Coordinates of C-alpha atoms in Angstrom, one line a residue:
X189 CA 89.9 -61.2 5.2
X190 CA 92.8 -59.3 3.6
X191 CA 92.1 -55.7 4.2
X192 CA 95.4 -53.9 3.5
X193 CA 96.2 -52.5 0.1
X194 CA 99.2 -54.3 -1.4
X195 CA 102.1 -52.5 -3.0
X196 CA 101.7 -49.2 -1.3
X197 CA 102.3 -46.3 -3.7
X198 CA 100.9 -42.9 -4.3
X199 CA 98.0 -42.9 -6.7
X200 CA 98.7 -41.8 -10.2
X201 CA 96.3 -39.8 -12.3
X202 CA 95.2 -41.7 -15.4
X203 CA 93.5 -38.7 -17.0
X204 CA 94.3 -35.1 -17.0
X205 CA 92.6 -33.2 -14.2
X206 CA 93.0 -30.3 -11.8
X207 CA 95.5 -30.7 -9.0
X208 CA 94.8 -29.1 -5.7
X209 CA 97.3 -29.4 -2.9
X210 CA 98.3 -33.1 -2.6
X211 CA 95.2 -34.5 -4.3
X212 CA 93.7 -34.4 -7.7
X213 CA 90.5 -35.1 -9.4
X214 CA 89.3 -35.9 -12.9
X215 CA 86.1 -36.3 -14.8
X216 CA 85.5 -39.9 -15.7
X217 CA 83.1 -39.6 -18.6
X218 CA 84.0 -41.7 -21.7
X219 CA 82.7 -41.7 -25.2
X220 CA 79.4 -43.4 -25.9
X221 CA 79.9 -46.7 -27.6
X222 CA 79.2 -46.4 -31.3
X223 CA 78.0 -50.0 -31.6
X224 CA 75.5 -52.1 -29.6
X225 CA 77.1 -53.0 -26.3
X226 CA 76.9 -56.0 -24.1
X227 CA 77.2 -56.2 -20.3
X228 CA 80.6 -57.2 -19.1
X229 CA 80.7 -59.8 -16.3
X230 CA 84.1 -60.0 -14.5
X231 CA 85.1 -63.6 -13.9
X232 CA 82.6 -64.8 -16.6
X233 CA 83.4 -62.9 -19.8
X234 CA 86.8 -62.7 -21.5
X235 CA 88.1 -59.9 -23.7
X236 CA 88.8 -61.1 -27.2
X237 CA 91.7 -59.7 -29.3
X238 CA 91.0 -56.1 -30.2
X239 CA 88.1 -55.7 -27.7
X240 CA 88.2 -52.9 -25.1
X241 CA 85.9 -52.1 -22.1
X242 CA 84.2 -48.7 -22.4
X243 CA 82.2 -46.7 -19.9
X244 CA 78.8 -45.7 -21.1
X245 CA 78.1 -42.2 -19.7
X246 CA 74.4 -42.5 -20.3
X247 CA 74.3 -45.0 -17.4
X248 CA 75.3 -42.2 -15.0
X249 CA 73.8 -38.9 -13.9
X250 CA 77.3 -38.1 -12.6
X251 CA 80.6 -39.9 -12.5
X252 CA 83.9 -38.5 -11.3
X253 CA 87.2 -39.9 -10.0
X254 CA 89.8 -38.3 -7.6
X255 CA 92.5 -39.2 -5.1
X256 CA 94.1 -37.5 -2.1
X257 CA 97.6 -39.1 -2.4
X258 CA 98.0 -42.4 -0.7
X259 CA 95.3 -45.1 -1.0
X260 CA 92.6 -45.0 1.6
X261 CA 91.2 -48.1 3.2
X262 CA 88.3 -46.3 4.9
X263 CA 86.5 -43.0 4.6
X264 CA 83.2 -41.4 5.8
X265 CA 80.9 -38.7 4.4
X266 CA 80.6 -35.7 6.7
X267 CA 77.1 -34.3 7.0
X268 CA 77.0 -30.6 6.2
X269 CA 74.7 -27.6 6.4
X270 CA 74.2 -27.1 2.7
X271 CA 70.7 -28.7 2.7
X272 CA 69.0 -31.8 4.0
X273 CA 67.9 -33.0 0.5
X274 CA 69.8 -31.7 -2.5
X275 CA 69.0 -32.6 -6.1
X276 CA 70.4 -29.8 -8.3
X277 CA 73.9 -29.9 -9.8
X278 CA 76.6 -28.9 -9.1
X279 CA 77.0 -30.6 -5.7
X280 CA 79.6 -30.1 -2.9
X281 CA 80.5 -32.8 -0.5
X282 CA 82.7 -33.2 2.6
X283 CA 84.7 -36.2 3.6
X284 CA 87.2 -37.6 6.2
X285 CA 89.5 -40.4 5.1
X286 CA 92.5 -42.3 6.5
X287 CA 95.6 -43.2 4.5
X288 CA 97.6 -46.4 4.0
X289 CA 101.0 -44.9 3.4
X290 CA 104.3 -46.7 2.7
X291 CA 105.8 -45.6 6.0
X292 CA 103.8 -45.5 9.2
X293 CA 104.9 -41.9 9.9
X294 CA 103.6 -40.7 6.5
X295 CA 100.0 -41.4 7.4
X296 CA 97.3 -38.8 7.9
X297 CA 93.6 -38.2 8.2
X298 CA 92.4 -36.3 5.2
X299 CA 89.6 -33.7 5.7
X300 CA 88.5 -32.6 2.2
X301 CA 85.8 -31.0 0.2
X302 CA 84.9 -31.8 -3.4
X303 CA 82.9 -29.1 -5.1
X304 CA 81.6 -28.4 -8.6
X305 CA 80.4 -32.0 -8.9
X306 CA 78.6 -31.7 -12.2
X307 CA 76.2 -34.0 -14.0
X308 CA 72.8 -34.2 -15.6
X309 CA 69.6 -36.2 -15.1
X310 CA 69.3 -38.8 -17.8
X311 CA 66.4 -40.8 -19.1
X312 CA 66.0 -44.3 -17.8
X313 CA 64.9 -45.4 -21.3
X314 CA 67.6 -44.9 -24.0
X315 CA 66.6 -42.5 -26.7
X316 CA 65.6 -44.1 -30.0
X317 CA 68.1 -43.8 -32.7
X318 CA 67.6 -43.9 -36.5
X319 CA 70.1 -45.5 -38.8
X320 CA 73.3 -43.5 -39.1
X321 CA 72.5 -41.3 -36.1
X322 CA 74.9 -42.9 -33.6
X323 CA 77.9 -40.6 -34.3
X324 CA 75.7 -37.5 -34.1
X325 CA 74.2 -38.7 -30.8
X326 CA 77.7 -39.1 -29.4
X327 CA 78.7 -35.6 -30.5
X328 CA 75.5 -34.1 -29.1
X329 CA 76.2 -35.9 -25.8
X330 CA 79.5 -34.0 -25.6
X331 CA 77.9 -30.7 -26.4
X332 CA 75.2 -31.3 -23.8
X333 CA 77.9 -31.7 -21.2
X334 CA 79.6 -28.5 -22.4
X335 CA 76.4 -26.5 -22.3
X336 CA 75.7 -28.0 -18.8
X337 CA 79.2 -26.8 -17.7
X338 CA 78.3 -23.3 -18.9
X339 CA 75.1 -23.4 -17.0
X340 CA 76.9 -24.5 -13.9
X341 CA 79.4 -21.6 -14.2
X342 CA 82.6 -23.4 -15.1
X343 CA 84.5 -26.5 -15.9
X344 CA 83.0 -30.0 -15.4
X345 CA 86.2 -30.9 -13.5
X346 CA 85.4 -31.0 -9.7
X347 CA 87.5 -29.0 -7.3
X348 CA 89.3 -30.9 -4.6
X349 CA 90.4 -29.0 -1.4
X350 CA 92.4 -30.9 1.2
X351 CA 93.6 -30.6 4.8
X352 CA 95.6 -33.2 6.6
X353 CA 96.1 -34.2 10.2
X354 CA 99.1 -36.4 11.1
X355 CA 98.1 -39.9 12.2
X356 CA 100.3 -42.5 13.8
X357 CA 100.0 -45.7 11.7
X358 CA 97.7 -46.7 8.9
X359 CA 94.0 -45.9 9.3
X360 CA 92.1 -49.1 9.3
X361 CA 88.7 -47.4 9.7
X362 CA 87.3 -43.9 10.2
X363 CA 83.8 -42.8 11.1
X364 CA 82.3 -39.3 11.6
X365 CA 79.6 -38.8 14.3
X366 CA 76.1 -38.3 13.0
X367 CA 75.1 -35.7 15.6
X368 CA 78.4 -33.7 15.5
X369 CA 80.0 -34.5 12.1
X370 CA 83.2 -32.6 13.0
X371 CA 84.0 -35.3 15.5
X372 CA 85.5 -38.5 14.1
X373 CA 87.0 -41.7 15.4
X374 CA 89.9 -43.6 13.8
X375 CA 91.2 -47.1 14.1
X376 CA 95.0 -47.4 13.7
X377 CA 97.0 -50.5 12.9
X378 CA 99.0 -49.6 16.1
X379 CA 96.0 -50.8 18.1
X380 CA 94.8 -47.3 19.1
X381 CA 91.3 -45.9 18.7
X382 CA 91.4 -42.1 18.7
X383 CA 88.8 -39.4 18.6
X384 CA 89.4 -36.1 16.7
X385 CA 87.9 -32.7 16.4
X386 CA 88.3 -31.5 12.8
X387 CA 86.0 -28.5 13.0
X388 CA 88.8 -26.0 12.3
X389 CA 89.7 -27.8 9.1
X390 CA 86.0 -28.1 7.9
X391 CA 85.5 -24.4 8.6
X392 CA 88.6 -23.5 6.5
X393 CA 87.3 -25.6 3.6
X394 CA 83.9 -24.1 3.9
X395 CA 85.3 -20.5 3.8
X396 CA 87.4 -21.3 0.7
X397 CA 85.2 -21.5 -2.3
X398 CA 87.6 -22.5 -5.1
X399 CA 91.2 -22.3 -4.1
X400 CA 93.2 -25.1 -2.6
X401 CA 93.6 -24.8 1.1
X402 CA 96.9 -23.7 2.6
X403 CA 98.9 -26.4 4.2
X404 CA 97.4 -29.2 2.1
X405 CA 100.8 -30.6 1.2
X406 CA 101.8 -31.0 4.8
X407 CA 100.0 -32.5 7.8
X408 CA 99.0 -30.6 10.8
X409 CA 100.1 -32.0 14.2
X410 CA 97.0 -32.2 16.4
X411 CA 96.3 -34.0 19.6
X412 CA 93.2 -36.3 19.7
X413 CA 90.4 -35.6 22.1
X414 CA 90.6 -39.2 23.4
X415 CA 92.8 -42.3 22.9
X416 CA 92.4 -45.9 23.9
X417 CA 94.7 -48.9 23.3
X418 CA 93.1 -52.2 22.5
X419 CA 95.0 -55.5 22.9
X420 CA 95.4 -55.7 19.1
X421 CA 94.5 -53.7 16.1
X422 CA 91.0 -53.7 14.7
X423 CA 88.7 -52.6 12.0
X424 CA 85.2 -52.3 13.6
X425 CA 83.9 -49.1 15.0
X426 CA 80.5 -47.3 15.0
X427 CA 78.9 -44.2 16.5
X428 CA 75.3 -44.5 17.9
X429 CA 72.8 -42.8 15.7
X430 CA 70.6 -42.2 18.7
X431 CA 72.9 -41.3 21.6
X432 CA 75.4 -38.5 20.7
X433 CA 78.9 -39.6 21.4
X434 CA 78.3 -43.2 22.2
X435 CA 80.8 -45.5 20.5
X436 CA 81.8 -49.1 20.2
X437 CA 85.1 -50.4 18.9
X438 CA 86.1 -54.0 18.3
X439 CA 89.5 -55.6 17.7
X440 CA 91.1 -58.7 16.1
X441 CA 91.3 -60.3 19.6
X442 CA 87.5 -60.6 19.7
X443 CA 87.0 -57.8 22.2
X444 CA 84.4 -55.0 22.0
X445 CA 84.7 -51.9 24.2
X446 CA 82.0 -49.3 24.9
X447 CA 82.7 -45.6 24.9
X448 CA 80.4 -43.4 26.9
X449 CA 80.6 -39.6 26.4
X450 CA 81.0 -37.3 29.5
X451 CA 81.0 -33.6 29.8
X452 CA 83.9 -31.6 28.3
X453 CA 84.4 -33.6 25.1
X454 CA 85.8 -36.6 26.9
X455 CA 84.8 -40.3 27.1
X456 CA 84.7 -43.1 29.7
X457 CA 85.9 -46.3 28.0
X458 CA 84.8 -49.5 29.8
X459 CA 88.0 -51.5 30.3
X460 CA 85.9 -54.7 30.6
X461 CA 85.1 -55.8 27.0
X462 CA 82.0 -57.4 25.6
X463 CA 83.1 -61.0 24.6
X464 CA 81.2 -63.5 22.7
X465 CA 83.0 -64.1 19.4
X466 CA 85.9 -66.5 19.1
X467 CA 87.7 -64.6 16.3
X468 CA 88.3 -61.1 15.0
X469 CA 85.4 -58.7 15.3
X470 CA 85.0 -57.4 11.7
X471 CA 82.2 -54.9 11.9
X472 CA 79.8 -53.2 14.3
X473 CA 76.4 -51.5 13.8
X474 CA 74.2 -49.7 16.4
X475 CA 70.5 -50.3 16.2
X476 CA 68.6 -47.4 14.5
X477 CA 65.8 -47.7 17.0
X478 CA 67.2 -49.0 20.3
X479 CA 69.7 -46.9 22.4
X480 CA 71.5 -49.9 24.0
X481 CA 71.5 -52.5 21.2
X482 CA 74.2 -53.1 18.7
X483 CA 75.2 -55.9 16.3
X484 CA 78.6 -57.4 15.5
X485 CA 80.0 -59.8 12.9
X486 CA 83.1 -61.9 13.1
X487 CA 85.6 -64.0 11.3
X488 CA 84.1 -66.9 13.3
X489 CA 81.2 -66.8 10.7
X490 CA 78.7 -65.5 13.2
X491 CA 76.6 -62.4 13.9
X492 CA 75.8 -61.4 17.4
X493 CA 73.2 -59.0 18.9
X494 CA 74.1 -57.2 22.1
X495 CA 72.3 -55.2 24.8
X496 CA 74.5 -53.1 26.9
X497 CA 72.0 -53.1 29.8
X498 CA 72.2 -56.9 30.4
X499 CA 75.9 -57.8 30.7
X500 CA 78.9 -58.5 28.5
X501 CA 77.6 -61.5 26.6
X502 CA 75.5 -61.4 23.4
X503 CA 71.7 -61.6 23.7
X504 CA 71.8 -63.8 20.7
X505 CA 74.4 -65.2 18.3
X506 CA 74.0 -67.3 15.2
X507 CA 76.0 -68.6 12.2
X508 CA 75.4 -66.2 9.3
X509 CA 77.7 -67.4 6.5
X510 CA 80.0 -70.3 5.7
X511 CA 83.1 -68.0 5.8
X512 CA 84.2 -64.9 7.6
X513 CA 81.5 -62.3 8.0
X514 CA 83.3 -59.1 6.9
X515 CA 80.6 -56.4 7.0
X516 CA 77.1 -55.7 8.2
X517 CA 74.6 -52.9 7.7
X518 CA 71.5 -52.2 9.8
X519 CA 68.6 -50.8 7.7
X520 CA 67.6 -47.4 9.2
X521 CA 64.4 -47.2 7.2
X522 CA 63.3 -50.8 7.9
X523 CA 65.0 -51.5 11.2
X524 CA 64.1 -55.2 11.2
X525 CA 66.4 -55.8 8.3
X526 CA 70.1 -56.6 8.7
X527 CA 72.5 -57.1 5.7
X528 CA 75.8 -59.0 5.9
X529 CA 78.6 -59.7 3.5
X530 CA 81.1 -62.6 3.6
X531 CA 84.6 -63.5 2.6
X532 CA 83.1 -66.1 0.2
X533 CA 81.5 -63.3 -1.9
X534 CA 77.9 -63.9 -0.7
X535 CA 75.7 -61.5 1.1
X536 CA 72.5 -62.1 3.0
X537 CA 69.5 -60.2 4.3
X538 CA 67.8 -61.2 7.6
X539 CA 64.6 -60.2 9.3
X540 CA 65.6 -59.8 12.9
X541 CA 62.0 -60.5 14.1
X542 CA 62.5 -64.1 13.1
X543 CA 65.6 -64.7 15.2
X544 CA 65.2 -67.2 18.0
X545 CA 67.5 -68.9 20.5
X546 CA 67.1 -72.1 18.6
X547 CA 68.8 -71.3 15.3
X548 CA 68.9 -74.9 14.0
X549 CA 66.3 -73.8 11.5
X550 CA 67.2 -70.3 10.4
X551 CA 63.9 -68.6 9.5
X552 CA 65.4 -65.1 9.6
X553 CA 67.2 -65.4 6.3
X554 CA 65.0 -63.7 3.7
X555 CA 67.5 -63.3 0.9
X556 CA 70.9 -64.7 -0.1
X557 CA 72.9 -63.7 -3.1
X558 CA 75.9 -65.4 -4.6
X559 CA 76.7 -62.9 -7.4
X560 CA 80.2 -61.8 -6.3
X561 CA 83.1 -64.2 -6.7
X562 CA 85.5 -62.6 -4.2
X563 CA 85.2 -61.2 -0.7
X564 CA 82.5 -58.6 0.0
X565 CA 84.4 -55.6 1.4
X566 CA 81.5 -53.2 2.1
X567 CA 77.7 -53.2 2.3
X568 CA 75.3 -50.4 3.1
X569 CA 71.5 -49.8 2.9
X570 CA 70.3 -46.7 1.0
X571 CA 69.3 -43.9 3.4
X572 CA 66.4 -43.0 1.0
X573 CA 65.0 -46.4 -0.2
X574 CA 64.3 -49.1 2.3
X575 CA 64.7 -51.9 -0.3
X576 CA 67.9 -50.7 -1.9
X577 CA 71.5 -51.5 -0.8
X578 CA 75.0 -51.3 -2.3
X579 CA 77.8 -53.8 -2.2
X580 CA 81.5 -53.7 -3.0
X581 CA 83.8 -56.6 -3.5
X582 CA 87.4 -57.5 -4.2
X583 CA 86.3 -58.5 -7.7
X584 CA 86.5 -54.8 -8.6
X585 CA 82.7 -54.4 -8.7
X586 CA 80.3 -52.1 -6.9
X587 CA 76.7 -53.4 -7.3
X588 CA 73.4 -51.9 -6.4
X589 CA 70.4 -54.1 -5.5
X590 CA 66.7 -53.4 -5.2
X591 CA 65.1 -56.2 -3.2
X592 CA 61.6 -55.2 -4.2
X593 CA 62.3 -56.1 -7.9
X594 CA 61.0 -59.3 -9.4
X595 CA 61.4 -60.7 -12.9
X596 CA 58.7 -59.5 -15.3
X597 CA 58.8 -61.2 -18.7
X598 CA 56.2 -58.8 -20.3
X599 CA 58.0 -55.7 -19.0
X600 CA 61.4 -57.0 -20.3
X601 CA 60.0 -57.7 -23.7
X602 CA 58.5 -54.2 -23.9
X603 CA 61.8 -52.6 -22.9
X604 CA 63.7 -54.7 -25.5
X605 CA 61.3 -53.6 -28.2
X606 CA 61.6 -49.9 -27.3
X607 CA 65.4 -50.0 -27.1
X608 CA 65.8 -52.4 -30.0
X609 CA 68.2 -54.3 -27.7
X610 CA 70.8 -51.5 -27.7
X611 CA 72.3 -53.3 -24.7
X612 CA 72.0 -57.0 -24.4
X613 CA 72.0 -58.0 -20.7
X614 CA 72.9 -61.6 -19.7
X615 CA 69.9 -63.7 -19.0
X616 CA 71.3 -65.1 -15.8
X617 CA 71.6 -61.8 -13.9
X618 CA 69.4 -61.6 -10.7
X619 CA 66.3 -59.4 -11.2
X620 CA 67.2 -57.6 -8.1
X621 CA 70.6 -56.4 -9.5
X622 CA 69.9 -52.8 -10.4
X623 CA 73.4 -51.5 -11.4
X624 CA 77.0 -52.6 -11.8
X625 CA 79.8 -50.1 -11.5
X626 CA 83.4 -51.0 -12.5
X627 CA 86.7 -49.3 -13.2
X628 CA 88.1 -49.2 -9.7
X629 CA 90.8 -51.6 -8.6
X630 CA 90.4 -53.5 -5.3
X631 CA 87.3 -51.7 -3.9
X632 CA 87.4 -51.3 -0.1
X633 CA 84.5 -49.2 1.1
X634 CA 81.4 -47.4 -0.1
X635 CA 78.9 -44.9 1.4
X636 CA 75.6 -43.4 0.2
X637 CA 75.3 -39.6 0.7
X638 CA 72.4 -39.0 3.1
X639 CA 71.8 -35.5 1.8
X640 CA 72.1 -36.2 -2.0
X641 CA 69.7 -38.9 -3.0
X642 CA 71.2 -41.3 -5.5
X643 CA 74.9 -40.4 -4.8
X644 CA 77.4 -43.1 -3.9
X645 CA 81.1 -42.7 -3.0
X646 CA 83.6 -45.5 -3.1
X647 CA 87.3 -45.9 -2.2
X648 CA 89.7 -48.3 -3.8
X649 CA 93.4 -48.9 -4.3
X650 CA 93.5 -46.4 -7.1
X651 CA 91.4 -43.6 -5.5
X652 CA 87.8 -42.5 -5.0
X653 CA 84.8 -42.5 -7.3
X654 CA 81.6 -40.3 -7.0
X655 CA 78.8 -41.9 -8.9
X656 CA 75.1 -41.3 -9.5
X657 CA 73.6 -44.1 -11.6
X658 CA 70.8 -42.9 -13.9
X659 CA 68.5 -45.8 -13.2
X660 CA 68.0 -45.0 -9.6
X661 CA 66.6 -41.5 -10.3
X662 CA 63.2 -42.8 -9.3
X663 CA 64.3 -42.1 -5.7
X664 CA 64.7 -38.4 -6.5
X665 CA 61.9 -35.8 -6.6
X666 CA 60.8 -35.0 -10.1
X667 CA 62.0 -31.8 -11.7
X668 CA 60.4 -28.6 -10.5
X669 CA 59.1 -30.1 -7.2

């Protein structure tokens, strides 16, 4: 799998937005199409002369784009104390991310806050329009956004505040600890895994309501809490959601090391690795229900389940795809379900209860999708809906899937009658495909926000997107509750 972002260069803003420190942000709303639209399928449809792709803002409750300078291959959402479940705009979110700079010495870990994230709850059913009302609807949409901005006390443009910590080498992956979100672990292309305490930077961002943080243009020199050298660089790392401070890291030489926390913000790293794969360990995921169990996937096309109590070999290993298995996600709401994404563009869902030592007949496979045409780069289950997951791919698409959906001819006919086919969806789309987000180049990683139902964040070669699709608002509490 090709993970690096080619042609390193600083991100350039495509639309006018505010600039805070070394980063910038911009609202990504576009004008509502004035004529009936059709769904664009990359790799299938071709633009004809004079045709342009347009974003329909009615498809989103919120959509914003921003960048922090150099492209970021990996990021993580930092849990905060602003509320366990938040549904009212405007929103504020915290992140950690690692750069892929042109020179190794220019890299950093970005700790940043995006506030004033505006939006509005939209109807899942498009409003009926009478003849000649299209332009008026488009104008009223703009005025709605303006009035919403007034209600939210300012501009629709989000505010980006950034702090940076110098990092040796490109950051292949970064993860924040669930139990102590100010602690994060980073994978460097130098072969080092390091653990950082970014609490001082998060506190500074929290104390600054609107102004860009001082020092955003330069990186702070800070010593990591812990540092370990693998035999080679790697991309797989995961904190245990059950045991605070427990970590696993895997490298391209097929070795996985276990980190156990000790007193005084330090770790014991087992020098003897877990070995079972015969190629690069691409991703790692701890079980959401078992303290000692984790899963791994590899470029050897397999997935392995490990138990740290019973030795350094996998408890079970099986072929999962016909190409490299790039990413996995363990469902925290339905812990028997494991999702995996492959280099051939496919992704699969497995019921772990149906795994057996004799995997000649794979009964664990409950769903397999071949929608994406290029490598799957990220996959993650929703933290609020057990049947929903999001997938990103090198085909420049982020897709959202609801596995509980089935094709219903009567319901579709009723919907088409009510909307008068304002949008003509292709008939060959899988019924489980809930949403397709486009507009980012070379998508690398996505995450759901655990405290803001319906919010997704993605990173790509050209920066970050924050999006809240309008057709997954069923996961949100109704207004006034």
